[in-house]
XYZ file of C-alpha atoms in Angstrom:
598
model
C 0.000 0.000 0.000
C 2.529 2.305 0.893
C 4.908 1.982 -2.204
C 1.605 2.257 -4.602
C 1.088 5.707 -2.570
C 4.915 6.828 -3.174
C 4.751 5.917 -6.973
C 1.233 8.089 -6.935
C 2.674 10.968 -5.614
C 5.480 11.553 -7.668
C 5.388 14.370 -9.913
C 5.779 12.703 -13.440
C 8.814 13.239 -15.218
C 10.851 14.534 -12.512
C 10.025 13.206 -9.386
C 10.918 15.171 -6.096
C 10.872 11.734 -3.423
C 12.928 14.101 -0.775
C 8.676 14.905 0.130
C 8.622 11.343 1.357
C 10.518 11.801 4.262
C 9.135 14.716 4.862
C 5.771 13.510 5.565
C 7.123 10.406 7.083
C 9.353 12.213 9.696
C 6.430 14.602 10.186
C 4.041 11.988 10.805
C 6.725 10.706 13.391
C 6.583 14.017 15.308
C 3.097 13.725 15.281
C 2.830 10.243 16.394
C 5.252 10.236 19.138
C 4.587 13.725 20.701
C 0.478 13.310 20.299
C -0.582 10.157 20.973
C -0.473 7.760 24.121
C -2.817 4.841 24.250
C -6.420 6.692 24.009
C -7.812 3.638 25.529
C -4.827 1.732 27.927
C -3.766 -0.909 28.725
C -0.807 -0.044 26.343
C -1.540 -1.382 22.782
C -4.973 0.253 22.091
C -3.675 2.938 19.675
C -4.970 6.621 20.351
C -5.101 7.113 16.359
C -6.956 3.666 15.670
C -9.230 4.070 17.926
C -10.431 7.551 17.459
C -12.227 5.844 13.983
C -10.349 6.109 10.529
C -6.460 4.755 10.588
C -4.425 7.544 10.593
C -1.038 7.147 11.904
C 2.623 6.608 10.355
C 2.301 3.153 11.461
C 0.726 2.161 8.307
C 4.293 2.188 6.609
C 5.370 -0.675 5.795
C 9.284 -2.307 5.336
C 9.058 -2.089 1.611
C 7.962 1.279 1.430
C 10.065 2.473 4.161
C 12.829 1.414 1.745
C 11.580 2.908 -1.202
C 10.772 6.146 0.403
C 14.291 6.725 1.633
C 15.781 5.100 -1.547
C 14.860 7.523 -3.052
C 15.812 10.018 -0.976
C 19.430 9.519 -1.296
C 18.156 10.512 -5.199
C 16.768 13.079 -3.766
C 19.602 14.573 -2.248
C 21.445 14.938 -5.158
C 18.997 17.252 -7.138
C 17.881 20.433 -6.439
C 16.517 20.480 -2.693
C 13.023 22.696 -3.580
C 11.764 22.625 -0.245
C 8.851 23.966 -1.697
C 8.009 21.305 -4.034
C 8.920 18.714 -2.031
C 6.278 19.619 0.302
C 3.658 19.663 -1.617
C 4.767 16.040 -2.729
C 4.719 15.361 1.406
C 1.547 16.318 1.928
C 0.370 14.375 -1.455
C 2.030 11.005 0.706
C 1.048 12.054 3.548
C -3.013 11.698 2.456
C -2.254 8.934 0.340
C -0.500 7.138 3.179
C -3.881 8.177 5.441
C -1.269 9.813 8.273
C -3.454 12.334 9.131
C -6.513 14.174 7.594
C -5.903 16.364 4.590
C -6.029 19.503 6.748
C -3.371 18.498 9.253
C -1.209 16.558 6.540
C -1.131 20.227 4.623
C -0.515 22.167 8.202
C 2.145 19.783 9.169
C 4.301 19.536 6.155
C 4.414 23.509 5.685
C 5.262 23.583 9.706
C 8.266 21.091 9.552
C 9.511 20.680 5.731
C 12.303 23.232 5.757
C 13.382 22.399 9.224
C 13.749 18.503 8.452
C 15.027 19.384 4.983
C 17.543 21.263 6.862
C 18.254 18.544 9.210
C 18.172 15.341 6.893
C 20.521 17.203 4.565
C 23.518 17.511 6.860
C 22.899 13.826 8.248
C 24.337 10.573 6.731
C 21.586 8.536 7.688
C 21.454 5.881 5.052
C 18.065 4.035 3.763
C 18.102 0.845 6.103
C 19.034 2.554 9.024
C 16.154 5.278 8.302
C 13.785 2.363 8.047
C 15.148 0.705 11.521
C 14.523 4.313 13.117
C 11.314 4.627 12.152
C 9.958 0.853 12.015
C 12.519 -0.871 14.253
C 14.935 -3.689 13.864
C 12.465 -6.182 11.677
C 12.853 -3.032 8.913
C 16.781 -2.310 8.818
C 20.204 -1.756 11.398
C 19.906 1.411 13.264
C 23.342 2.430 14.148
C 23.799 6.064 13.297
C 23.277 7.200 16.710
C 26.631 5.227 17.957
C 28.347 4.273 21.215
C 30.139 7.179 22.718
C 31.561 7.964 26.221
C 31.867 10.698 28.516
C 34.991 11.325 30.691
C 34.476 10.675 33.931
C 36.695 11.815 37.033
C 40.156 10.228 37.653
C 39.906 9.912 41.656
C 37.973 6.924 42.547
C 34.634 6.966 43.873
C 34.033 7.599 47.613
C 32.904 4.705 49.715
C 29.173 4.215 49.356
C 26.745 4.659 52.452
C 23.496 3.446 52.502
C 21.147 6.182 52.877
C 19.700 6.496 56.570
C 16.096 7.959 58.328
C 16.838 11.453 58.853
C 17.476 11.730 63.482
C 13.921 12.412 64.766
C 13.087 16.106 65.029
C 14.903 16.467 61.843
C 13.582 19.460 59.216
C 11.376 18.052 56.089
C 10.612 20.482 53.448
C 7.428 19.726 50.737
C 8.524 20.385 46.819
C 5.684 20.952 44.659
C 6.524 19.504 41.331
C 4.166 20.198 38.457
C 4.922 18.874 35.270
C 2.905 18.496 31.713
C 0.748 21.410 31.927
C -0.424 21.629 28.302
C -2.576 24.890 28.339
C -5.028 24.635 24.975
C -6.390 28.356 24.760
C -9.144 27.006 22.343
C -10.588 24.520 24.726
C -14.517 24.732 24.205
C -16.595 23.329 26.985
C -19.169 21.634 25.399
C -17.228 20.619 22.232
C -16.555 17.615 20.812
C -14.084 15.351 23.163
C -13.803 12.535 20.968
C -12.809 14.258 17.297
C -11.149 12.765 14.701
C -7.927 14.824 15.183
C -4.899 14.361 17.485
C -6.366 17.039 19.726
C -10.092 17.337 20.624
C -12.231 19.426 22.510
C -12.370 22.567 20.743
C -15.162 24.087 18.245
C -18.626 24.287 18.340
C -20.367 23.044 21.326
C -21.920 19.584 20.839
C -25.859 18.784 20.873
C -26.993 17.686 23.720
C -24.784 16.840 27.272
C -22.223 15.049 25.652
C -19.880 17.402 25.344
C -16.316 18.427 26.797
C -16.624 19.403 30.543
C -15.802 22.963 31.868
C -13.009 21.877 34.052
C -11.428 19.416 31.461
C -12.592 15.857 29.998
C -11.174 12.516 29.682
C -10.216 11.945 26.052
C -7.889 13.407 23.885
C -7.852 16.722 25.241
C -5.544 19.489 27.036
C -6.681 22.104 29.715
C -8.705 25.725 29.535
C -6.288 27.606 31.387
C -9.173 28.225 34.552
C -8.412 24.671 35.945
C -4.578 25.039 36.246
C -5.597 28.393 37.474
C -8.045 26.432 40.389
C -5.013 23.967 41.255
C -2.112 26.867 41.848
C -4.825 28.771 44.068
C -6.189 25.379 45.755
C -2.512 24.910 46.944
C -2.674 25.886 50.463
C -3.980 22.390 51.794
C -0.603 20.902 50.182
C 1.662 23.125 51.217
C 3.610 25.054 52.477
C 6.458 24.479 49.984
C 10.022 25.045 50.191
C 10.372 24.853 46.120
C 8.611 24.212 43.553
C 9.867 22.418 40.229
C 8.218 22.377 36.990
C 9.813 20.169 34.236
C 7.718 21.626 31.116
C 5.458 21.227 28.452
C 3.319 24.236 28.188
C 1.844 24.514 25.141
C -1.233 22.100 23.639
C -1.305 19.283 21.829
C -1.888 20.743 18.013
C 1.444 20.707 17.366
C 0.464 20.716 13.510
C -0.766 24.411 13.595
C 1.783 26.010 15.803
C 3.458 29.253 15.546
C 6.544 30.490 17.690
C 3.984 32.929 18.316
C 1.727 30.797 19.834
C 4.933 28.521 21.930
C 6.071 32.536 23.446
C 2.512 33.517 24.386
C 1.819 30.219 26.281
C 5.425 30.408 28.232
C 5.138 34.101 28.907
C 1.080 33.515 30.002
C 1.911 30.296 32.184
C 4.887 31.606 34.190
C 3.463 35.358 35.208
C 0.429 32.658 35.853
C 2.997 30.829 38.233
C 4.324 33.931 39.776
C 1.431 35.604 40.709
C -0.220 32.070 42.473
C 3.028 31.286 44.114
C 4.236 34.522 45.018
C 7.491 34.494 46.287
C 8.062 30.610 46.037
C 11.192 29.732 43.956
C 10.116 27.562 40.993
C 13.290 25.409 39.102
C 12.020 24.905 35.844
C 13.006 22.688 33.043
C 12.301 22.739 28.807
C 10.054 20.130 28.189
C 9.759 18.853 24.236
C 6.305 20.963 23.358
C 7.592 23.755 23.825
C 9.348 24.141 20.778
C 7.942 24.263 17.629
C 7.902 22.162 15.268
C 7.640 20.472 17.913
C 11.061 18.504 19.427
C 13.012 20.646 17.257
C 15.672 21.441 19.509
C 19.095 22.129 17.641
C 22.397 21.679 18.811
C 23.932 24.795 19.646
C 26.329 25.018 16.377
C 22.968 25.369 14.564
C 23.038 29.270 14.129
C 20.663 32.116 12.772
C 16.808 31.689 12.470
C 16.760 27.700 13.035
C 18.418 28.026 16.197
C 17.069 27.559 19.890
C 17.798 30.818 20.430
C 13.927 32.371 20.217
C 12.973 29.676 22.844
C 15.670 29.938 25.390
C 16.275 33.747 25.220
C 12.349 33.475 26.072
C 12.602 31.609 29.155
C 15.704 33.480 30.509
C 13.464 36.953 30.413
C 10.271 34.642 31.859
C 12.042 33.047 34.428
C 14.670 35.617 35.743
C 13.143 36.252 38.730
C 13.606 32.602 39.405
C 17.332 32.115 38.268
C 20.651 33.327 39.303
C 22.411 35.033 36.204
C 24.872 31.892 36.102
C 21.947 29.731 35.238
C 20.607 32.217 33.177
C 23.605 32.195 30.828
C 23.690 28.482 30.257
C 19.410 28.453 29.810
C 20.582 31.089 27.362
C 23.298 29.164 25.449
C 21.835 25.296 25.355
C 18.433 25.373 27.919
C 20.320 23.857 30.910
C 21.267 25.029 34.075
C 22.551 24.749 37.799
C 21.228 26.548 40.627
C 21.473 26.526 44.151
C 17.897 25.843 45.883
C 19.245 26.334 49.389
C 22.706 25.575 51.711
C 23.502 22.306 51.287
C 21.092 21.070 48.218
C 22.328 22.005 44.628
C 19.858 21.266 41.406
C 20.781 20.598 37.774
C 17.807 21.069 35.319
C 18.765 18.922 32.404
C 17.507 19.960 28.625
C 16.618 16.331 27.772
C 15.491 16.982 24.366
C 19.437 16.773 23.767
C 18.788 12.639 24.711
C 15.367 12.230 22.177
C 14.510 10.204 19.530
C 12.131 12.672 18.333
C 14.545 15.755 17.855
C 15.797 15.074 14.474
C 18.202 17.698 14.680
C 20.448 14.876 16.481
C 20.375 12.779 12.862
C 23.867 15.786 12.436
C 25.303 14.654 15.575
C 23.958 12.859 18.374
C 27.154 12.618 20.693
C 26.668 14.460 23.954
C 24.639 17.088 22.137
C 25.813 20.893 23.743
C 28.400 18.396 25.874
C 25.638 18.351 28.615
C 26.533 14.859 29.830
C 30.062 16.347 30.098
C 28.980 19.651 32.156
C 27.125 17.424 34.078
C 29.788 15.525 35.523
C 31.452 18.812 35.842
C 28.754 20.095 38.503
C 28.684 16.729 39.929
C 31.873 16.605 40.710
C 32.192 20.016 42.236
C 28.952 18.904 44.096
C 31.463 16.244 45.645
C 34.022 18.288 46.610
C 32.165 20.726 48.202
C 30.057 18.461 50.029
C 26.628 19.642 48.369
C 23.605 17.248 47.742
C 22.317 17.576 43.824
C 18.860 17.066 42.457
C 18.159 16.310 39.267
C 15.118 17.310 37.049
C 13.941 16.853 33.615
C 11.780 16.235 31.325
C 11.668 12.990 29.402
C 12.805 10.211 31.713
C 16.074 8.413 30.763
C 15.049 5.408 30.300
C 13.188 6.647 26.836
C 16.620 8.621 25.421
C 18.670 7.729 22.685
C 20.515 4.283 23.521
C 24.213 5.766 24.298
C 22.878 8.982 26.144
C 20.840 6.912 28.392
C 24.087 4.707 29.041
C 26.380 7.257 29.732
C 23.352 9.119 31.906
C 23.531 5.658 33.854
C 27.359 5.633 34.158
C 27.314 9.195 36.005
C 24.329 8.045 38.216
C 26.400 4.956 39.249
C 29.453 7.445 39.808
C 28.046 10.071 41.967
C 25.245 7.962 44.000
C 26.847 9.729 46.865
C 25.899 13.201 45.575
C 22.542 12.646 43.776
C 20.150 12.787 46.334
C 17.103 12.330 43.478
C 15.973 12.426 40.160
C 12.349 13.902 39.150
C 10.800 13.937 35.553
C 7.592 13.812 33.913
C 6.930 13.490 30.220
C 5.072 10.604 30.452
C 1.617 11.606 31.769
C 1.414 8.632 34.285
C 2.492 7.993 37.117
C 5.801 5.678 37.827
C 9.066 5.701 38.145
C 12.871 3.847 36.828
C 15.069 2.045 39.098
C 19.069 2.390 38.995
C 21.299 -0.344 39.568
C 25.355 -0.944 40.367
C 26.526 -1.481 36.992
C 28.700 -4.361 38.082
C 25.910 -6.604 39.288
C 22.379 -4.682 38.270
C 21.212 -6.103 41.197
C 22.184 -3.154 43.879
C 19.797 -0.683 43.849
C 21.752 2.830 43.963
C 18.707 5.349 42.762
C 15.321 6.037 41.657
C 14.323 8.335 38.773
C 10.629 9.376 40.300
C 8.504 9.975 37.193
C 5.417 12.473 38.364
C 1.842 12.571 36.527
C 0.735 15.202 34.339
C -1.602 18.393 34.880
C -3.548 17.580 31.666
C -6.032 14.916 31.168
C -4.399 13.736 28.045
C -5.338 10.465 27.253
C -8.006 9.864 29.858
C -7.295 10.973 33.157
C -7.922 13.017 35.672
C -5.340 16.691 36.132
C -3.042 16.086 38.750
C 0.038 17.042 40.751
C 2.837 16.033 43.128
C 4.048 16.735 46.162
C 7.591 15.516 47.026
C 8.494 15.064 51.102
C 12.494 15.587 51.443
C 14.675 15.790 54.100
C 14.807 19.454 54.987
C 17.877 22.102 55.293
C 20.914 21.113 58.263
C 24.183 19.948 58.695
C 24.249 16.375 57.432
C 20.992 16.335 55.412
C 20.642 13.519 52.914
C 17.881 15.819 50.803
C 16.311 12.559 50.037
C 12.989 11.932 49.223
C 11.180 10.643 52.453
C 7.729 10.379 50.598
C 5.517 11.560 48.037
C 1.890 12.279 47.820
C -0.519 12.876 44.742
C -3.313 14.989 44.016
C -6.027 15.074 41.814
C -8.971 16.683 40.154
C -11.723 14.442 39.940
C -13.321 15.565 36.691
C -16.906 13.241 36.979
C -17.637 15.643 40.097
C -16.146 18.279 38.518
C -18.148 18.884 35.786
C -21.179 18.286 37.468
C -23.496 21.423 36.646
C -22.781 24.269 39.571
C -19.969 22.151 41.457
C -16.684 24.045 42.218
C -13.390 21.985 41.352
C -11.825 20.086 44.669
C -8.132 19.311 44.621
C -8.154 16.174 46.292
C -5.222 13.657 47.962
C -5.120 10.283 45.710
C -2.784 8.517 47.840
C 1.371 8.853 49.754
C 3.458 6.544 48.361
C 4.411 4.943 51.844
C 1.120 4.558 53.218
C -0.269 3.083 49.718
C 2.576 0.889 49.206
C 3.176 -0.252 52.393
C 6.700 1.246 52.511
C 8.999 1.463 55.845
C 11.125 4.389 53.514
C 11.471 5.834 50.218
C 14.843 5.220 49.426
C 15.794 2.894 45.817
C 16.283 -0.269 47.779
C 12.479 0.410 48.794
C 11.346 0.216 45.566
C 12.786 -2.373 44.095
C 11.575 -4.575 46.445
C 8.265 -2.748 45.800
C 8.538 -3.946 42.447
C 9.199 -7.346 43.617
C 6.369 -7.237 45.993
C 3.989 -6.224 42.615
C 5.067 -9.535 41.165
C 3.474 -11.530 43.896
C 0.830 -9.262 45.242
C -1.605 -8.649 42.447
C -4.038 -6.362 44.481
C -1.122 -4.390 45.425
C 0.113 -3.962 41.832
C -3.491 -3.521 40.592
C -3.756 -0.523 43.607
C -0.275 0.646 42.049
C -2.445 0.446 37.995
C -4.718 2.772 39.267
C -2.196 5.452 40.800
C -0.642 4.634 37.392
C -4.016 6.613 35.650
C -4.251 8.915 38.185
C -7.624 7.424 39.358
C -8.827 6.491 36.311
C -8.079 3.901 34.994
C -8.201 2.128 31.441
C -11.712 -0.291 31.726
C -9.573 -3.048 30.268
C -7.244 -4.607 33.223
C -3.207 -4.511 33.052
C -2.507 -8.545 32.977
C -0.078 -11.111 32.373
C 1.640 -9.497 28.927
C 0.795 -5.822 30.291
C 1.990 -6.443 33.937
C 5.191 -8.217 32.604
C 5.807 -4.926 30.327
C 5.060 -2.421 32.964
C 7.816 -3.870 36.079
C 10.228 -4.207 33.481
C 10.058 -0.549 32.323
C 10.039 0.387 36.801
C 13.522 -1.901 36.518
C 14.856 -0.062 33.713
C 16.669 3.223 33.919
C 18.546 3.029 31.063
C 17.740 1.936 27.079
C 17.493 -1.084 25.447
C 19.185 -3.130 28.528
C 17.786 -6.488 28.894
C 19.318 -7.654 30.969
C 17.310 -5.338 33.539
C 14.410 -7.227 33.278
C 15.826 -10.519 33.392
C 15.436 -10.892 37.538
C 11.345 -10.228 37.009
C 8.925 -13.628 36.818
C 7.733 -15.240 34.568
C 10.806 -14.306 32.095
C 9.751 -12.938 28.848
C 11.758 -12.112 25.419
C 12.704 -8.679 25.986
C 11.962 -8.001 21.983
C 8.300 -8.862 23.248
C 8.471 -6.037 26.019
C 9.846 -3.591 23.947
C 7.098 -3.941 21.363
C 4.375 -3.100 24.008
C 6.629 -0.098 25.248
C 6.522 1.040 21.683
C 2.536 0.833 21.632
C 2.796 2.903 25.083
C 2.783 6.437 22.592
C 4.477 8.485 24.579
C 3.247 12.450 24.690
């Protein structure tokens, strides 16, 4: 089907077949950065089950290879980014990726930055097909192995973290992550739309429409509910810090303008600063925020297709925030170090430099911006001085590029001494990615906490997190002693004349049954799950923030799920290979792959 759609498109006598991989790398971005599982457990495609099948998906191996056969073609004649794109969106219908409208949108919004991108890469035809298809299609290896330098002195002798003395400080950390603010949310409209994004237009007939507050489905927020959670957050404070690992902006990522990405940074943080009022908020670039959308160059990328717009952006939004150090390096690559206060450092990581999706890696992927190597830089400072570091981000590592998430793991192993924590979001749900001794893999030495979203996209509730650490004095560990979620439960909600109630879901120890929340606590959490099924079915419904998929997380979906919890770095599996009953690892990774991540 798909290599009767290429030969269809192609403009007769001179074909143009660079507009294949335009729509196919477009449809990627759309894929990956719009859909999760509309319906979980993971497998029940957002795209395929909203009705027609749209969705890049529907390429197949042999027209994967005759797309990008023909690209290398391509490449040698004139580069008319113009033409080419209207051969990509041409493909792009024929190929059913998206509706006409959207196929049209999305092509003119990425061609010349992909055309830029592709044509300074040496990605070659079966390694573009193992990229976008996986292994079955072609040998992905353009991304290599590569290593960053760690420090010569050895590491210091490892101490197993301890309870803080009693009548020791705590402080509470709000951590908000995945706001996705969609200024044409429409109560009333359609929630279940065609399109990767829904609840916008006309109102609907009838009660069956989007709620005021929000609506499970494939929709974002108005921006009165994440209004009603920053003023609601008295009962869950008071806070110490707050950190915020991005994604502002909506879902329609085929439509946007930097316009639009500037308006809903600049509108979200003076929200932010006038609800938290003097409250230091750590922020961190999330993937939407960008436009196209993961489009985050490398640094040596100069003039209009730089990063530039974006981080120079943040620096004026969140100056009141920063110290001018961190503003710099925001500035310069959209990472940073900051103090929060004596004793705790944090590094906000730009993890966009570790994705799949950013395309601008196909150049270069090897410690994009040398963050990995800055990192261990700061870490190693943090040693010497005897400062705690926390960590935040937005993707979680486990879903980076295979060599950044190995070396992430190496400095994590390194400086377990120093890194009290790791936060990140990304995913909408709610779990989190163990880190073992790399010796063994059977020490556990962290825990990457990954926090729930404030949208409802796919199908749950808005929600937040509240982190418990050990507070500010001499010989604090900083750790995190416990965590508690809330939510907005949108079927009271919406009822006609109720006002929104921010409400506690659950702590982690009480839930869980946990004497602490340090990693060797949750790995044997995770081994608890595989022999207590109400306890991992409680643990499925934190997952959805209270709202859970109707069809039940079993055997295949259970298996899936404690493997990614074990797994803190890519494409290891020999993570999973403790976890009962054993199954092929090629098997788990095909369900993470149905997972969609936002």
């Amino acid at each position: 089907m798909a290599a009767r759609a290429v030969r269809s498109v192609l403009v007769a006598g001179r074909p143009f077949p660079l507009g294949a991989v335009l729509a196919v790398l477009t449809a990627v971005s759309l894929s990956l950065s719009l859909s999760v599982s509309a319906e979980p457990p993971p497998g029940a495609a957002l795209l395929e089950a909203a009705g027609p099948r749209w969705g890049w998906r529907n390429l197949t191996c042999p027209g994967c290879r005759l797309l990008f056969g023909a690209l290398d073609l391509a490449l040698q004649l004139e580069p008319n980014v113009v033409r080419v794109g209207r051969v990509a969106a041409g493909l792009c219908r024929e190929l059913r990726l998206a509706r006409a409208e959207i196929c049209q949108q999305a092509v003119q919004l990425f061609q010349r930055d992909v055309v830029a991108a592709w044509a300074r890469s040496v990605l070659r035809p079966t390694e573009a097909c193992g990229l976008l298809l996986g292994p079955r299609c072609g040998r992905w290896d353009i991304l290599g192995s590569w290593n960053v330098s760690l420090p010569a002195a050895p590491k210091p002798p490892v101490r197993p973290p301890q309870p803080p003395p009693p009548g020791a400080p705590t402080a509470r950390v709000l951590f908000l992550t995945d706001l996705h603010w969609d200024r044409r949310y429409e109560a009333g409209s359609d929630p279940s739309c065609p399109d990767p994004l829904c609840c916008r237009g006309p109102a609907l007939p009838g009660s069956g429409g989007a709620g005021f507050w929000g609506e499970y489905g494939k929709c974002d927020l108005p921006l009165r509910t994440i209004a009603s959670l920053l003023a609601g957050l008295r009962q869950a404070g008071p806070f110490a810090a707050a950190y915020w690992t991005g994604d502002i902006p909506a879902h329609d990522v085929w439509q946007q303008r930097r316009e639009d990405q500037l308006l809903a940074l600049r509108t979200v943080s003076a929200l932010l600063r006038r609800q938290l009022g003097a409250l230091r908020v750590f922020p961190a670039v999330g993937n939407h925020e960008a436009t196209p959308v993961n489009a985050f160059p490398p640094p040596y990328v100069s003039g209009n297709q730089s990063a530039a717009w974006l981080y120079d952006a943040m620096a004026e939004a969140w100056q009141d925030w920063l110290p001018p150090a961190a503003l710099e390096t925001l500035r310069a690559a959209g990472f940073y170090t900051a103090q929060v206060w004596p004793g705790l450092r944090l590094v906000s990581l730009n993890m966009n430099f570790c994705s799949q999706a950013n395309f601008w890696l196909l150049i270069n992927s090897t410690d994009p911006a040398g963050q990995l190597q800055w990192l261990v830089g700061v870490l190693e400072a943090a040693e010497r001085d005897g400062e705690k570091v926390h960590i935040i981000g937005h993707i979680p590592p486990a879903h980076c590029l295979r060599s950044w998430s190995w070396n992430y793991y190496r400095i994590i192993n390194r400086f377990e001494g120093t890194i009290a924590a790791q936060f990140f979001g990304h995913t909408h749900v709610d779990e989190f990615e163990m880190f073992y001794d790399e010796e063994t893999l059977t020490r556990p030495v962290s825990v990457a906490f990954v926090a729930p979203s404030v949208t409802t996209y796919i199908n749950l509730n808005p929600g937040y997190r509240v982190y418990e650490v050990d507070g500010s004095y001499p010989g604090s560990s900083h750790a995190v002693l416990d965590h508690e979620t809330f939510i907005l439960n949108l079927t009271e909600a919406n009822v006609p004349g109720a006002e929104p109630r921010w409400q506690r879901l659950y702590g982690a120890r009480e839930a869980y049954g946990m004497a602490s929340t340090f990693p060797t606590d949750w790995d044997l959490l995770i081994r608890r799950f595989q022999d207590d099924e109400r306890l991992f079915q409680r643990f499925w419904y934190h997952f959805h923030k209270g709202h859970p998929p109707r069809e039940p997380c079993l055997e295949a979906c259970k298996a899936a799920l404690l493997c990614a919890l074990r797994t803190g770095r890519s494409a290891d599996p020999n993570l999973c290979r403790p976890l009962r009953p054993a199954r092929p690892f090629q098997q788990i990774q095909e369900f993470w792959r149905q997972r969609r991540l936002c």
